[in-house]
Amino acid sequence: MVDLLFYVAALLSVLCALGVVISENPVQSVLMLLGSFLGIAVIYLLAGFQFLAAIQVLVYGGAIMVLFLFVVMLLNLGDPEVQADEPLFHGRGRVTGGLGVALAALAVLLTASRGTALAPVETYLWPEGGLDPLLGMAEAMFGRYVLPFEAASVLLLATAVGVMALAKRQRTKRAIAPAPLESKEAAA
Amino acid sequence: MSVPTEQLLVLSALLFSIGVAGFFVRRNVIVVLMSIELMLNAANLAFLAGARHHASLAGEWQAEGPVMVTFVIAVAAVEAAVGLALVIAYYRRKRTVSLDQLTPTLD
């Protein structure tokens, strides 16, 4: 029963991932990506990683998805008229090249996962509280991995500052540029 | 769940190659960023498959895999924020999100 649920979630995430790449409308792509993330969250839950499943839903399904959806809506990319001049798979060379690289990556990864010769496991560990008790994770994160943790916090701060600098409008240039346009309109 | 680790790795490989295909085939910058997110998710899945396999073999749990996954999620959020800010700045200049128009702006 649980295994069947895994295969359903895996099928959902793969089909939604295909939908992200195939669908012409960016809004549809974003919603397909959400479906893929939720399928992966279900797999985390089934594999015993409850906390990471929650994080997956909150951060990916919540924050990142809202960010993507916000930008798509802000730029009005869901509008069919805006999309009309953007053929989906433009250029035969690009499509064949991209699919070739993707198939090569798939072949390499599959060969690698076969070639690792994983030791056989009779029963997979699935303790009562799941595989990721928060205490163990917290001890590792604030003990052995405290330096990467601090680096991640610095990275987040730098991102907040950098994104604000990027997204800020240059008002000085803008203030000069529209003035002649307005005078032309007034003259017309 | 008694699904073997190999099948989790196969699923991870499938998701990763779909992300690679989207990265190379699509021209919309936002869809390219989404493909990168797909690839990061595939890597997370592989990390957790390894963590579960190791835990089942050793009989006890190790924090390395899940900790790495949380770092990857943090970096993915950062990457999405910076990438989308760049997309907005680019759209403001060129009125498009197509990657084909990107090269002439670099001069």
Coordinates of C-alpha atoms in Angstrom, one line a residue:
Chain A
M1 CA 0.0 0.0 0.0
V2 CA 2.8 2.4 1.0
D3 CA 4.8 1.3 -2.0
L4 CA 1.9 1.9 -4.3
L5 CA 1.6 5.4 -2.9
F6 CA 5.3 5.9 -3.7
Y7 CA 4.9 4.9 -7.3
V8 CA 1.9 7.2 -7.6
A9 CA 3.9 10.1 -6.1
A10 CA 6.9 9.3 -8.4
L11 CA 4.7 9.2 -11.5
L12 CA 3.0 12.5 -10.4
S13 CA 6.4 14.3 -9.9
V14 CA 7.8 13.0 -13.2
L15 CA 4.8 13.9 -15.3
C16 CA 4.6 17.3 -13.7
A17 CA 8.3 17.9 -14.3
L18 CA 7.6 17.0 -18.0
G19 CA 4.7 19.5 -17.9
V20 CA 7.0 22.2 -16.7
V21 CA 9.3 21.8 -19.7
I22 CA 6.5 21.2 -22.2
S23 CA 3.7 23.7 -21.4
E24 CA 3.8 26.9 -23.3
N25 CA 2.1 29.1 -20.7
P26 CA 4.5 30.1 -17.9
V27 CA 1.7 30.1 -15.3
Q28 CA 0.9 26.5 -16.2
S29 CA 4.6 25.7 -15.9
V30 CA 4.7 27.2 -12.4
L31 CA 1.7 25.1 -11.3
M32 CA 3.2 22.0 -12.8
L33 CA 6.4 22.7 -10.8
L34 CA 4.2 22.9 -7.7
G35 CA 2.8 19.5 -8.4
S36 CA 6.3 18.1 -8.9
F37 CA 7.4 19.5 -5.6
L38 CA 4.4 18.1 -3.7
G39 CA 5.0 14.7 -5.2
I40 CA 8.6 14.8 -4.0
A41 CA 7.4 15.9 -0.6
V42 CA 5.1 12.8 -0.4
I43 CA 8.1 10.7 -1.2
Y44 CA 10.1 12.3 1.6
L45 CA 7.3 11.6 3.9
L46 CA 7.1 7.9 2.8
A47 CA 10.9 7.5 3.2
G48 CA 10.8 8.7 6.8
F49 CA 11.9 12.3 6.5
Q50 CA 8.9 14.1 8.0
F51 CA 10.7 17.3 8.8
L52 CA 12.2 17.7 5.4
A53 CA 8.8 17.0 3.8
A54 CA 7.4 19.9 5.8
I55 CA 10.3 22.1 4.8
Q56 CA 9.8 21.0 1.2
V57 CA 6.2 22.1 1.2
L58 CA 6.9 25.3 3.1
V59 CA 10.0 26.6 1.3
Y60 CA 9.5 25.1 -2.1
G61 CA 5.7 24.9 -2.4
G62 CA 5.2 28.1 -0.5
A63 CA 8.0 30.6 -0.8
I64 CA 9.8 29.8 -4.0
M65 CA 6.6 29.0 -5.8
V66 CA 5.1 32.4 -4.8
L67 CA 8.2 34.1 -6.0
F68 CA 8.0 32.5 -9.4
L69 CA 4.2 33.1 -9.7
F70 CA 4.7 36.7 -8.6
V71 CA 7.3 37.4 -11.3
V72 CA 5.2 35.6 -14.0
M73 CA 2.1 37.6 -13.1
L74 CA 4.1 40.9 -12.6
L75 CA 5.6 40.6 -16.1
N76 CA 2.2 39.5 -17.5
L77 CA 3.7 36.5 -19.2
G78 CA 0.5 34.4 -18.8
D79 CA -1.2 36.6 -21.4
P80 CA -1.6 34.6 -24.6
E81 CA -1.0 37.7 -26.7
V82 CA 2.3 38.3 -25.0
Q83 CA 3.3 34.7 -25.5
A84 CA 2.2 34.5 -29.1
D85 CA 5.5 35.6 -30.6
E86 CA 7.5 33.0 -28.6
P87 CA 7.4 29.6 -30.4
L88 CA 8.0 26.9 -27.8
F89 CA 10.6 24.7 -29.4
H90 CA 12.4 27.2 -31.7
G91 CA 15.3 25.9 -33.6
R92 CA 15.9 22.2 -34.4
G93 CA 19.5 22.3 -33.3
R94 CA 18.7 23.6 -29.9
V95 CA 16.0 20.9 -29.3
T96 CA 18.0 18.0 -30.5
G97 CA 21.1 19.2 -28.7
G98 CA 19.2 19.7 -25.5
L99 CA 17.5 16.3 -25.7
G100 CA 20.9 14.7 -26.5
V101 CA 22.5 16.3 -23.4
A102 CA 19.6 15.2 -21.3
L103 CA 19.6 11.6 -22.5
A104 CA 23.4 11.5 -22.0
A105 CA 22.9 12.8 -18.4
L106 CA 20.2 10.2 -17.8
A107 CA 22.5 7.4 -19.2
V108 CA 25.4 8.5 -17.0
L109 CA 23.3 8.7 -13.9
L110 CA 21.6 5.4 -14.4
T111 CA 24.9 3.7 -15.1
A112 CA 26.4 5.3 -12.0
S113 CA 23.5 4.2 -9.8
R114 CA 23.9 0.7 -11.1
G115 CA 27.7 0.8 -10.8
T116 CA 27.8 1.9 -7.2
A117 CA 26.9 -1.7 -6.2
L118 CA 24.9 -0.7 -3.1
A119 CA 24.9 -3.3 -0.4
P120 CA 21.6 -5.1 -0.3
V121 CA 19.2 -4.0 2.5
E122 CA 16.7 -6.5 3.8
T123 CA 14.4 -4.1 5.7
Y124 CA 14.6 -0.3 5.5
L125 CA 14.8 1.5 8.8
W126 CA 11.6 3.3 9.5
P127 CA 11.6 4.3 13.2
E128 CA 8.6 5.7 15.1
G129 CA 9.6 9.3 14.9
G130 CA 10.9 9.1 11.3
L131 CA 14.5 9.2 10.1
D132 CA 15.2 12.8 10.9
P133 CA 14.5 13.5 14.6
L134 CA 15.0 17.3 15.0
L135 CA 17.4 16.8 17.9
G136 CA 20.0 15.0 15.8
M137 CA 19.7 17.5 13.0
A138 CA 20.1 20.4 15.4
E139 CA 23.1 18.8 17.1
A140 CA 24.8 18.3 13.7
M141 CA 23.9 21.7 12.4
F142 CA 25.1 23.7 15.4
G143 CA 28.0 21.3 16.1
R144 CA 29.9 19.9 13.2
Y145 CA 28.3 22.0 10.5
V146 CA 28.1 25.4 12.4
L147 CA 30.5 27.0 9.9
P148 CA 28.4 26.1 6.8
F149 CA 25.3 27.2 8.8
E150 CA 26.8 30.6 9.4
A151 CA 27.9 30.8 5.8
A152 CA 24.4 30.1 4.7
S153 CA 23.1 32.9 6.9
V154 CA 25.6 35.4 5.4
L155 CA 24.6 34.2 2.0
L156 CA 21.0 34.9 2.8
L157 CA 21.8 38.4 4.0
A158 CA 23.9 39.1 1.0
T159 CA 21.1 37.9 -1.2
A160 CA 18.6 40.2 0.5
V161 CA 20.9 43.2 0.0
G162 CA 21.8 42.2 -3.6
V163 CA 18.2 41.7 -4.7
M164 CA 17.2 45.0 -3.3
A165 CA 20.0 46.7 -5.2
L166 CA 19.1 44.9 -8.4
A167 CA 15.4 45.5 -8.2
K168 CA 15.7 49.2 -7.3
R169 CA 14.7 51.6 -10.0
Q170 CA 17.4 54.1 -11.1
R171 CA 15.2 57.1 -10.6
T172 CA 17.8 59.7 -11.8
K173 CA 17.9 58.2 -15.3
R174 CA 14.2 57.6 -15.4
A175 CA 13.3 61.1 -14.3
I176 CA 15.3 62.6 -17.2
A177 CA 14.1 60.3 -19.9
P178 CA 10.3 60.6 -19.8
A179 CA 10.2 64.4 -19.8
P180 CA 10.6 64.9 -23.6
L181 CA 7.9 62.3 -24.3
E182 CA 5.4 64.2 -22.1
S183 CA 6.1 67.5 -23.9
K184 CA 5.6 65.8 -27.3
E185 CA 2.3 64.4 -26.2
A186 CA 1.3 67.8 -24.9
A187 CA 2.3 69.4 -28.3
A188 CA 0.3 66.7 -30.2
Chain B
M1 CA 8.2 1.9 2.6
S2 CA 10.1 -1.0 1.2
V3 CA 11.0 0.6 -2.1
P4 CA 14.7 -0.1 -2.8
T5 CA 17.3 2.7 -3.0
E6 CA 18.0 2.0 -6.7
Q7 CA 14.4 3.0 -7.6
L8 CA 14.8 6.3 -5.7
L9 CA 18.0 6.9 -7.6
V10 CA 16.3 6.1 -10.9
L11 CA 13.5 8.6 -10.0
S12 CA 16.2 11.2 -9.1
A13 CA 18.0 10.6 -12.4
L14 CA 14.7 11.0 -14.4
L15 CA 13.9 14.3 -12.7
F16 CA 17.5 15.6 -13.2
S17 CA 17.5 14.8 -16.9
I18 CA 14.1 16.4 -17.4
G19 CA 15.6 19.5 -15.7
V20 CA 18.6 19.4 -18.0
A21 CA 16.4 19.1 -21.1
G22 CA 14.3 22.1 -19.9
F23 CA 17.5 24.1 -19.2
F24 CA 18.8 23.6 -22.8
V25 CA 15.6 23.5 -24.8
R26 CA 13.5 26.3 -23.4
R27 CA 14.2 30.0 -24.1
N28 CA 12.0 31.6 -21.5
V29 CA 14.4 32.6 -18.6
I30 CA 11.8 31.8 -15.9
V31 CA 11.2 28.3 -17.2
V32 CA 15.0 27.9 -17.3
L33 CA 15.2 28.9 -13.6
M34 CA 12.4 26.4 -12.9
S35 CA 14.4 23.7 -14.6
I36 CA 17.3 24.5 -12.3
E37 CA 15.0 24.0 -9.3
L38 CA 14.0 20.6 -10.7
M39 CA 17.6 19.6 -10.9
L40 CA 18.3 20.7 -7.3
N41 CA 15.3 18.7 -6.2
A42 CA 16.6 15.6 -7.9
A43 CA 19.9 16.1 -6.1
N44 CA 18.0 16.4 -2.8
L45 CA 16.2 13.1 -3.5
A46 CA 19.5 11.4 -4.2
F47 CA 20.9 12.7 -0.9
L48 CA 18.0 11.4 1.1
A49 CA 18.0 8.0 -0.7
G50 CA 21.7 7.7 0.3
A51 CA 20.9 8.7 3.9
R52 CA 18.1 6.2 4.2
H53 CA 20.3 3.4 2.7
H54 CA 23.1 4.2 5.1
A55 CA 20.7 4.4 8.1
S56 CA 19.2 1.0 7.2
L57 CA 22.6 -0.6 6.8
A58 CA 24.2 0.8 10.0
G59 CA 21.0 0.5 12.1
E60 CA 21.4 4.1 13.3
W61 CA 20.7 7.5 11.9
Q62 CA 23.3 9.9 10.5
A63 CA 22.5 13.6 10.2
E64 CA 24.7 14.3 7.1
G65 CA 22.1 13.7 4.4
P66 CA 19.2 15.8 5.8
V67 CA 21.6 18.6 6.9
M68 CA 23.0 18.8 3.3
V69 CA 19.4 18.8 2.0
T70 CA 18.5 21.8 4.2
F71 CA 21.6 23.7 2.9
V72 CA 20.6 22.8 -0.7
I73 CA 17.1 24.2 -0.1
A74 CA 18.5 27.4 1.4
V75 CA 20.8 27.8 -1.7
A76 CA 17.9 27.1 -4.0
A77 CA 15.8 29.8 -2.4
V78 CA 18.7 32.3 -2.8
E79 CA 19.2 31.2 -6.4
A80 CA 15.6 31.7 -7.2
A81 CA 15.5 35.2 -5.6
V82 CA 18.6 36.5 -7.3
G83 CA 17.6 34.9 -10.6
L84 CA 14.2 36.4 -10.6
A85 CA 15.5 39.8 -9.6
L86 CA 17.9 39.6 -12.6
V87 CA 14.9 38.6 -14.8
I88 CA 13.0 41.7 -13.7
A89 CA 16.0 44.0 -14.3
Y90 CA 16.4 42.4 -17.7
Y91 CA 12.8 42.7 -18.6
R92 CA 12.8 46.3 -17.7
R93 CA 15.6 47.0 -20.2
K94 CA 14.5 44.7 -23.1
R95 CA 10.8 44.1 -22.6
T96 CA 11.2 40.4 -23.1
V97 CA 12.2 37.3 -21.1
S98 CA 13.6 35.4 -24.1
L99 CA 17.2 34.2 -23.8
D100 CA 17.7 34.7 -27.5
Q101 CA 17.6 38.5 -27.0
L102 CA 20.2 38.4 -24.2
T103 CA 23.5 38.4 -26.2
P104 CA 23.2 41.8 -27.8
T105 CA 22.6 43.5 -24.4
L106 CA 26.1 42.5 -23.3
D107 CA 27.9 44.9 -25.6

